[in-house]
PDB file of C-alpha atoms in Angstrom:
ATOM      1  CA  MET A 265      -0.128   0.052   0.061  1.00  0.00           C
ATOM      2  CA  VAL A 266       1.112   3.411  -1.136  1.00  0.00           C
ATOM      3  CA  LYS A 267       1.047   6.379   1.466  1.00  0.00           C
ATOM      4  CA  ILE A 268       0.149   9.429  -0.351  1.00  0.00           C
ATOM      5  CA  VAL A 269       1.754  12.627   1.427  1.00  0.00           C
ATOM      6  CA  GLU A 270       0.249  15.954   0.998  1.00  0.00           C
ATOM      7  CA  LEU A 271       2.840  18.812  -0.234  1.00  0.00           C
ATOM      8  CA  LYS A 272       2.215  22.203   1.832  1.00  0.00           C
ATOM      9  CA  VAL A 273       3.675  24.973  -0.234  1.00  0.00           C
ATOM     10  CA  LEU A 274       4.821  28.301   1.119  1.00  0.00           C
ATOM     11  CA  ASP A 275       5.566  31.313  -1.012  1.00  0.00           C
ATOM     12  CA  CYS A 276       8.129  33.873   0.253  1.00  0.00           C
ATOM     13  CA  SER A 277       8.420  35.658  -2.863  1.00  0.00           C
ATOM     14  CA  ASP A 278       9.130  39.357  -2.224  1.00  0.00           C
ATOM     15  CA  LEU A 279      10.015  38.808   1.502  1.00  0.00           C
ATOM     16  CA  VAL A 280      13.472  39.223   3.174  1.00  0.00           C
ATOM     17  CA  CYS A 281      14.787  38.068   6.306  1.00  0.00           C
ATOM     18  CA  PRO A 282      13.652  37.422   8.824  1.00  0.00           C
ATOM     19  CA  LEU A 283      10.187  37.115   7.311  1.00  0.00           C
ATOM     20  CA  PRO A 284      10.679  33.828   5.555  1.00  0.00           C
ATOM     21  CA  VAL A 285      12.165  32.128   8.303  1.00  0.00           C
ATOM     22  CA  ALA A 286       9.471  33.495  10.748  1.00  0.00           C
ATOM     23  CA  LYS A 287       6.730  32.040   8.278  1.00  0.00           C
ATOM     24  CA  THR A 288       8.605  28.766   7.773  1.00  0.00           C
ATOM     25  CA  LYS A 289       8.607  28.272  11.514  1.00  0.00           C
ATOM     26  CA  LYS A 290       5.177  29.089  12.002  1.00  0.00           C
ATOM     27  CA  MET A 291       3.960  26.614   9.246  1.00  0.00           C
ATOM     28  CA  LEU A 292       6.247  23.943  10.427  1.00  0.00           C
ATOM     29  CA  ASN A 293       4.683  24.515  13.895  1.00  0.00           C
ATOM     30  CA  SER A 294       1.178  23.972  12.631  1.00  0.00           C
ATOM     31  CA  MET A 295       2.339  20.615  10.664  1.00  0.00           C
ATOM     32  CA  GLN A 296       2.461  16.973  11.940  1.00  0.00           C
ATOM     33  CA  ASN A 297       5.795  15.055  12.124  1.00  0.00           C
ATOM     34  CA  SER A 298       6.782  13.544   8.705  1.00  0.00           C
ATOM     35  CA  GLU A 299       4.776  16.205   6.744  1.00  0.00           C
ATOM     36  CA  ILE A 300       6.452  17.812   3.870  1.00  0.00           C
ATOM     37  CA  LEU A 301       7.004  21.411   3.235  1.00  0.00           C
ATOM     38  CA  GLU A 302       8.137  23.163   0.186  1.00  0.00           C
ATOM     39  CA  VAL A 303       9.366  26.748   0.630  1.00  0.00           C
ATOM     40  CA  LYS A 304       9.959  29.080  -2.592  1.00  0.00           C
ATOM     41  CA  GLY A 305      11.111  32.626  -2.821  1.00  0.00           C
ATOM     42  CA  ASP A 306      13.256  35.058  -4.665  1.00  0.00           C
ATOM     43  CA  PHE A 307      15.906  36.159  -2.099  1.00  0.00           C
ATOM     44  CA  SER A 308      18.889  33.431  -1.901  1.00  0.00           C
ATOM     45  CA  GLU A 309      20.109  34.681   1.636  1.00  0.00           C
ATOM     46  CA  ALA A 310      16.803  33.766   2.812  1.00  0.00           C
ATOM     47  CA  GLY A 311      16.961  30.310   1.464  1.00  0.00           C
ATOM     48  CA  GLU A 312      20.121  29.873   3.009  1.00  0.00           C
ATOM     49  CA  ASN A 313      18.734  30.972   6.431  1.00  0.00           C
ATOM     50  CA  ILE A 314      15.771  28.622   5.996  1.00  0.00           C
ATOM     51  CA  LYS A 315      17.920  25.570   5.427  1.00  0.00           C
ATOM     52  CA  ARG A 316      20.202  26.550   8.366  1.00  0.00           C
ATOM     53  CA  PHE A 317      16.952  27.094  10.539  1.00  0.00           C
ATOM     54  CA  ALA A 318      15.305  23.690   9.410  1.00  0.00           C
ATOM     55  CA  GLU A 319      18.719  21.786   9.854  1.00  0.00           C
ATOM     56  CA  SER A 320      19.097  23.284  13.401  1.00  0.00           C
ATOM     57  CA  HIS A 321      15.901  22.196  14.754  1.00  0.00           C
ATOM     58  CA  GLY A 322      16.146  18.691  13.529  1.00  0.00           C
ATOM     59  CA  HIS A 323      13.866  18.791  10.491  1.00  0.00           C
ATOM     60  CA  LYS A 324      15.443  17.145   7.230  1.00  0.00           C
ATOM     61  CA  VAL A 325      16.018  19.108   4.363  1.00  0.00           C
ATOM     62  CA  VAL A 326      15.320  16.751   1.719  1.00  0.00           C
ATOM     63  CA  GLU A 327      16.080  18.993  -1.314  1.00  0.00           C
ATOM     64  CA  PHE A 328      17.789  22.532  -1.712  1.00  0.00           C
ATOM     65  CA  LYS A 329      17.960  24.237  -5.015  1.00  0.00           C
ATOM     66  CA  LEU A 330      19.518  27.729  -5.817  1.00  0.00           C
ATOM     67  CA  GLU A 331      19.190  29.310  -8.934  1.00  0.00           C
ATOM     68  CA  GLY A 332      20.423  32.847  -9.372  1.00  0.00           C
ATOM     69  CA  GLU A 333      18.236  34.713  -6.395  1.00  0.00           C
ATOM     70  CA  ASN A 334      15.497  32.070  -6.559  1.00  0.00           C
ATOM     71  CA  TYR A 335      15.518  29.372  -4.016  1.00  0.00           C
ATOM     72  CA  SER A 336      13.385  26.125  -3.355  1.00  0.00           C
ATOM     73  CA  ILE A 337      13.688  24.029  -0.357  1.00  0.00           C
ATOM     74  CA  ILE A 338      11.844  20.739   0.586  1.00  0.00           C
ATOM     75  CA  ILE A 339      11.757  20.032   4.249  1.00  0.00           C
ATOM     76  CA  LYS A 340      10.521  16.853   5.989  1.00  0.00           C
ATOM     77  CA  LYS A 341       9.240  17.896   9.574  1.00  0.00           C
ATOM     78  CA  LYS A 342      10.866  15.881  12.137  1.00  0.00           C
TER      79      LYS A 342
END
């Protein structure tokens, strides 16, 4: 049996730090363990900060992409 997991998406476009990290934290706090969150934005420093935040809080960064200033991070909540 295959378990289907809903992917939650958080768009942080046009936001600069600390807002993307704060919004990511709030979203993760509202999620159940093992749920998946994708965070997208267009300020690369925020992407790096979100990645560090997630890892330092025990979440798994499944994927991290940077293309110019655009970023996409897939996080599995611990």
